[in-house]
JSON list of C-alpha atoms in Angstrom, two decimals:
[
{"chain": "A", "resi": 26, "resn": "MET", "atom": "CA", "xyz": [0.00, 0.00, 0.00]},
{"chain": "A", "resi": 27, "resn": "GLN", "atom": "CA", "xyz": [2.82, 2.41, 0.81]},
{"chain": "A", "resi": 28, "resn": "ALA", "atom": "CA", "xyz": [4.49, 1.73, -2.53]},
{"chain": "A", "resi": 29, "resn": "ILE", "atom": "CA", "xyz": [1.32, 2.80, -4.35]},
{"chain": "A", "resi": 30, "resn": "VAL", "atom": "CA", "xyz": [1.23, 6.08, -2.42]},
{"chain": "A", "resi": 31, "resn": "VAL", "atom": "CA", "xyz": [4.87, 6.75, -3.29]},
{"chain": "A", "resi": 32, "resn": "ILE", "atom": "CA", "xyz": [4.22, 6.02, -6.97]},
{"chain": "A", "resi": 33, "resn": "ILE", "atom": "CA", "xyz": [1.19, 8.35, -7.00]},
{"chain": "A", "resi": 34, "resn": "LEU", "atom": "CA", "xyz": [3.20, 11.13, -5.37]},
{"chain": "A", "resi": 35, "resn": "ILE", "atom": "CA", "xyz": [6.00, 10.72, -7.91]},
{"chain": "A", "resi": 36, "resn": "LEU", "atom": "CA", "xyz": [3.49, 10.84, -10.78]},
{"chain": "A", "resi": 37, "resn": "ALA", "atom": "CA", "xyz": [1.86, 13.95, -9.28]},
{"chain": "A", "resi": 38, "resn": "LEU", "atom": "CA", "xyz": [5.27, 15.63, -9.02]},
{"chain": "A", "resi": 39, "resn": "LEU", "atom": "CA", "xyz": [6.04, 14.75, -12.65]},
{"chain": "A", "resi": 40, "resn": "LEU", "atom": "CA", "xyz": [2.66, 16.19, -13.67]},
{"chain": "A", "resi": 41, "resn": "VAL", "atom": "CA", "xyz": [3.42, 19.46, -11.89]},
{"chain": "A", "resi": 42, "resn": "ILE", "atom": "CA", "xyz": [6.82, 19.68, -13.60]},
{"chain": "A", "resi": 43, "resn": "PHE", "atom": "CA", "xyz": [5.17, 18.90, -16.96]},
{"chain": "A", "resi": 44, "resn": "THR", "atom": "CA", "xyz": [2.57, 21.62, -16.33]},
{"chain": "A", "resi": 45, "resn": "LEU", "atom": "CA", "xyz": [5.17, 24.24, -15.44]},
{"chain": "A", "resi": 46, "resn": "GLN", "atom": "CA", "xyz": [7.28, 23.46, -18.51]},
{"chain": "A", "resi": 47, "resn": "ASN", "atom": "CA", "xyz": [4.30, 23.65, -20.91]},
{"chain": "A", "resi": 48, "resn": "ALA", "atom": "CA", "xyz": [2.54, 26.77, -19.64]},
{"chain": "A", "resi": 49, "resn": "MET", "atom": "CA", "xyz": [2.33, 28.58, -22.98]},
{"chain": "A", "resi": 50, "resn": "ASP", "atom": "CA", "xyz": [-0.99, 29.46, -24.59]},
{"chain": "A", "resi": 51, "resn": "ILE", "atom": "CA", "xyz": [-1.93, 28.12, -28.02]},
{"chain": "A", "resi": 52, "resn": "THR", "atom": "CA", "xyz": [-4.78, 28.50, -30.50]},
{"chain": "A", "resi": 53, "resn": "ILE", "atom": "CA", "xyz": [-6.67, 25.36, -31.50]},
{"chain": "A", "resi": 54, "resn": "ASN", "atom": "CA", "xyz": [-8.69, 25.05, -34.70]},
{"chain": "A", "resi": 55, "resn": "VAL", "atom": "CA", "xyz": [-11.25, 22.21, -34.68]},
{"chain": "A", "resi": 56, "resn": "PHE", "atom": "CA", "xyz": [-13.35, 22.14, -37.85]},
{"chain": "A", "resi": 57, "resn": "PHE", "atom": "CA", "xyz": [-15.27, 25.43, -37.67]},
{"chain": "A", "resi": 58, "resn": "TRP", "atom": "CA", "xyz": [-14.35, 26.36, -34.11]},
{"chain": "A", "resi": 59, "resn": "GLU", "atom": "CA", "xyz": [-11.36, 28.31, -32.97]},
{"chain": "A", "resi": 60, "resn": "ILE", "atom": "CA", "xyz": [-10.23, 28.15, -29.35]},
{"chain": "A", "resi": 61, "resn": "LYS", "atom": "CA", "xyz": [-7.83, 30.97, -28.50]},
{"chain": "A", "resi": 62, "resn": "ASP", "atom": "CA", "xyz": [-5.38, 31.11, -25.63]},
{"chain": "A", "resi": 63, "resn": "ALA", "atom": "CA", "xyz": [-5.81, 27.49, -24.50]},
{"chain": "A", "resi": 64, "resn": "PRO", "atom": "CA", "xyz": [-3.03, 26.27, -22.19]},
{"chain": "A", "resi": 65, "resn": "LEU", "atom": "CA", "xyz": [-0.87, 23.69, -23.94]},
{"chain": "A", "resi": 66, "resn": "VAL", "atom": "CA", "xyz": [-0.76, 21.39, -20.93]},
{"chain": "A", "resi": 67, "resn": "ILE", "atom": "CA", "xyz": [-4.58, 21.27, -20.72]},
{"chain": "A", "resi": 68, "resn": "VAL", "atom": "CA", "xyz": [-4.81, 20.46, -24.43]},
{"chain": "A", "resi": 69, "resn": "LEU", "atom": "CA", "xyz": [-2.22, 17.68, -24.12]},
{"chain": "A", "resi": 70, "resn": "LEU", "atom": "CA", "xyz": [-3.80, 16.14, -21.03]},
{"chain": "A", "resi": 71, "resn": "THR", "atom": "CA", "xyz": [-7.28, 16.35, -22.59]},
{"chain": "A", "resi": 72, "resn": "CYS", "atom": "CA", "xyz": [-6.06, 14.57, -25.72]},
{"chain": "A", "resi": 73, "resn": "LEU", "atom": "CA", "xyz": [-4.40, 11.91, -23.57]},
{"chain": "A", "resi": 74, "resn": "LEU", "atom": "CA", "xyz": [-7.60, 11.40, -21.56]},
{"chain": "A", "resi": 75, "resn": "LEU", "atom": "CA", "xyz": [-9.75, 11.23, -24.71]},
{"chain": "A", "resi": 76, "resn": "GLY", "atom": "CA", "xyz": [-7.42, 8.65, -26.23]},
{"chain": "A", "resi": 77, "resn": "TYR", "atom": "CA", "xyz": [-7.65, 6.54, -23.08]},
{"chain": "A", "resi": 78, "resn": "LEU", "atom": "CA", "xyz": [-11.46, 6.77, -23.03]},
{"chain": "A", "resi": 79, "resn": "ILE", "atom": "CA", "xyz": [-11.79, 5.86, -26.70]},
{"chain": "A", "resi": 80, "resn": "ALA", "atom": "CA", "xyz": [-9.52, 2.84, -26.26]},
{"chain": "A", "resi": 81, "resn": "SER", "atom": "CA", "xyz": [-11.42, 1.80, -23.12]},
{"chain": "A", "resi": 82, "resn": "PHE", "atom": "CA", "xyz": [-14.80, 2.01, -24.84]},
{"chain": "A", "resi": 83, "resn": "TYR", "atom": "CA", "xyz": [-13.42, -0.05, -27.70]},
{"chain": "A", "resi": 84, "resn": "PHE", "atom": "CA", "xyz": [-11.87, -2.81, -25.55]},
{"chain": "A", "resi": 85, "resn": "PHE", "atom": "CA", "xyz": [-14.32, -3.11, -22.62]},
{"chain": "A", "resi": 86, "resn": "PRO", "atom": "CA", "xyz": [-16.97, -5.10, -24.55]},
{"chain": "A", "resi": 87, "resn": "LYS", "atom": "CA", "xyz": [-14.28, -7.54, -25.67]},
{"chain": "A", "resi": 88, "resn": "LEU", "atom": "CA", "xyz": [-12.97, -7.78, -22.13]},
{"chain": "A", "resi": 89, "resn": "TRP", "atom": "CA", "xyz": [-16.45, -8.45, -20.73]},
{"chain": "A", "resi": 90, "resn": "LYS", "atom": "CA", "xyz": [-17.00, -11.15, -23.37]},
{"chain": "A", "resi": 91, "resn": "LEU", "atom": "CA", "xyz": [-13.71, -12.84, -22.49]},
{"chain": "A", "resi": 92, "resn": "LYS", "atom": "CA", "xyz": [-14.52, -12.73, -18.77]},
{"chain": "A", "resi": 93, "resn": "ARG", "atom": "CA", "xyz": [-17.94, -14.28, -19.42]},
{"chain": "A", "resi": 94, "resn": "GLU", "atom": "CA", "xyz": [-16.40, -17.04, -21.55]},
{"chain": "A", "resi": 95, "resn": "TYR", "atom": "CA", "xyz": [-13.75, -17.65, -18.89]},
{"chain": "A", "resi": 96, "resn": "LYS", "atom": "CA", "xyz": [-16.40, -18.07, -16.19]},
{"chain": "A", "resi": 97, "resn": "GLN", "atom": "CA", "xyz": [-18.33, -20.46, -18.44]},
{"chain": "A", "resi": 98, "resn": "MET", "atom": "CA", "xyz": [-15.19, -22.52, -19.03]},
{"chain": "A", "resi": 99, "resn": "ILE", "atom": "CA", "xyz": [-14.47, -22.67, -15.29]},
{"chain": "A", "resi": 100, "resn": "LYS", "atom": "CA", "xyz": [-18.04, -23.86, -14.65]},
{"chain": "A", "resi": 101, "resn": "PHE", "atom": "CA", "xyz": [-17.84, -26.38, -17.49]},
{"chain": "A", "resi": 102, "resn": "ASN", "atom": "CA", "xyz": [-14.49, -27.67, -16.19]},
{"chain": "A", "resi": 103, "resn": "SER", "atom": "CA", "xyz": [-15.86, -28.19, -12.67]},
{"chain": "A", "resi": 104, "resn": "GLU", "atom": "CA", "xyz": [-18.88, -30.05, -14.09]},
{"chain": "A", "resi": 105, "resn": "LEU", "atom": "CA", "xyz": [-16.55, -32.30, -16.12]},
{"chain": "A", "resi": 106, "resn": "LYS", "atom": "CA", "xyz": [-14.46, -33.03, -13.03]},
{"chain": "A", "resi": 107, "resn": "GLU", "atom": "CA", "xyz": [-17.58, -34.01, -11.09]},
{"chain": "A", "resi": 108, "resn": "LEU", "atom": "CA", "xyz": [-18.73, -36.30, -13.91]},
{"chain": "A", "resi": 109, "resn": "HIS", "atom": "CA", "xyz": [-15.27, -37.82, -14.17]},
{"chain": "A", "resi": 110, "resn": "GLU", "atom": "CA", "xyz": [-15.21, -38.54, -10.43]},
{"chain": "A", "resi": 111, "resn": "LEU", "atom": "CA", "xyz": [-18.68, -40.08, -10.55]},
{"chain": "A", "resi": 112, "resn": "ASN", "atom": "CA", "xyz": [-17.82, -42.29, -13.51]},
{"chain": "A", "resi": 113, "resn": "HIS", "atom": "CA", "xyz": [-14.53, -43.51, -12.10]},
{"chain": "A", "resi": 114, "resn": "LYS", "atom": "CA", "xyz": [-15.60, -43.86, -8.49]},
{"chain": "A", "resi": 115, "resn": "ASN", "atom": "CA", "xyz": [-16.85, -47.41, -8.98]},
{"chain": "A", "resi": 116, "resn": "ASP", "atom": "CA", "xyz": [-14.17, -48.37, -11.51]},
{"chain": "A", "resi": 117, "resn": "ARG", "atom": "CA", "xyz": [-11.31, -48.02, -9.08]},
{"chain": "A", "resi": 118, "resn": "LYS", "atom": "CA", "xyz": [-9.75, -51.31, -8.02]},
{"chain": "A", "resi": 119, "resn": "PRO", "atom": "CA", "xyz": [-7.90, -51.70, -4.76]},
{"chain": "A", "resi": 120, "resn": "VAL", "atom": "CA", "xyz": [-4.17, -51.52, -5.29]},
{"chain": "A", "resi": 121, "resn": "ASP", "atom": "CA", "xyz": [-2.28, -54.66, -4.29]},
{"chain": "A", "resi": 122, "resn": "ASP", "atom": "CA", "xyz": [0.96, -53.63, -2.60]},
{"chain": "A", "resi": 123, "resn": "ASN", "atom": "CA", "xyz": [2.53, -57.04, -3.28]},
{"chain": "A", "resi": 124, "resn": "SER", "atom": "CA", "xyz": [2.17, -56.80, -7.05]},
{"chain": "A", "resi": 125, "resn": "ASP", "atom": "CA", "xyz": [5.07, -55.94, -9.29]},
{"chain": "A", "resi": 126, "resn": "PRO", "atom": "CA", "xyz": [5.04, -52.56, -11.03]},
{"chain": "A", "resi": 127, "resn": "GLU", "atom": "CA", "xyz": [5.24, -54.18, -14.46]},
{"chain": "A", "resi": 128, "resn": "GLY", "atom": "CA", "xyz": [2.23, -56.34, -13.74]},
{"chain": "A", "resi": 129, "resn": "ILE", "atom": "CA", "xyz": [4.19, -59.59, -14.01]},
{"chain": "A", "resi": 130, "resn": "GLU", "atom": "CA", "xyz": [4.23, -61.72, -10.92]},
{"chain": "A", "resi": 131, "resn": "LEU", "atom": "CA", "xyz": [7.59, -63.27, -10.13]},
{"chain": "A", "resi": 132, "resn": "ASP", "atom": "CA", "xyz": [7.62, -66.47, -8.12]},
{"chain": "A", "resi": 133, "resn": "ASP", "atom": "CA", "xyz": [10.37, -67.03, -5.59]},
{"chain": "A", "resi": 134, "resn": "ASP", "atom": "CA", "xyz": [9.39, -70.57, -4.75]},
{"chain": "A", "resi": 135, "resn": "ASP", "atom": "CA", "xyz": [12.44, -72.49, -5.95]},
{"chain": "A", "resi": 136, "resn": "ASN", "atom": "CA", "xyz": [12.19, -75.91, -4.36]},
{"chain": "A", "resi": 137, "resn": "ASP", "atom": "CA", "xyz": [15.78, -76.92, -4.89]},
{"chain": "A", "resi": 138, "resn": "GLY", "atom": "CA", "xyz": [17.10, -73.82, -3.16]},
{"chain": "A", "resi": 139, "resn": "SER", "atom": "CA", "xyz": [19.18, -72.67, -6.12]},
{"chain": "A", "resi": 140, "resn": "THR", "atom": "CA", "xyz": [18.74, -69.15, -7.37]},
{"chain": "A", "resi": 141, "resn": "PHE", "atom": "CA", "xyz": [19.85, -67.45, -10.51]},
{"chain": "A", "resi": 142, "resn": "PHE", "atom": "CA", "xyz": [22.55, -65.44, -8.81]},
{"chain": "A", "resi": 143, "resn": "LYS", "atom": "CA", "xyz": [23.61, -68.23, -6.44]},
{"chain": "A", "resi": 144, "resn": "ASP", "atom": "CA", "xyz": [23.54, -66.12, -3.30]}
]
């Protein structure tokens, strides 16, 4: 939280410096209108804000659609997990700890007492 406050203060300081460096007045011509003696910093910040708003209005519907699809996929995934657990609940066989990992049972019942390695 403190880092955010420090970042905001630094940005505010940079904005003040930017404002002081661009304090000149300009004339803006927009189609048939003429705006005289407009501060340059206000014009620049207004253009920046308008660009942000236009981009936001363009991307927010896409963002909302993606969020909705993401929530649907999460719900669908949880339903699939539940179905998978229900289907495989009865199919599970108890694991025999004495069985070999390869599934081949090896017999150690040599009657003559000789082994392959001759221990």
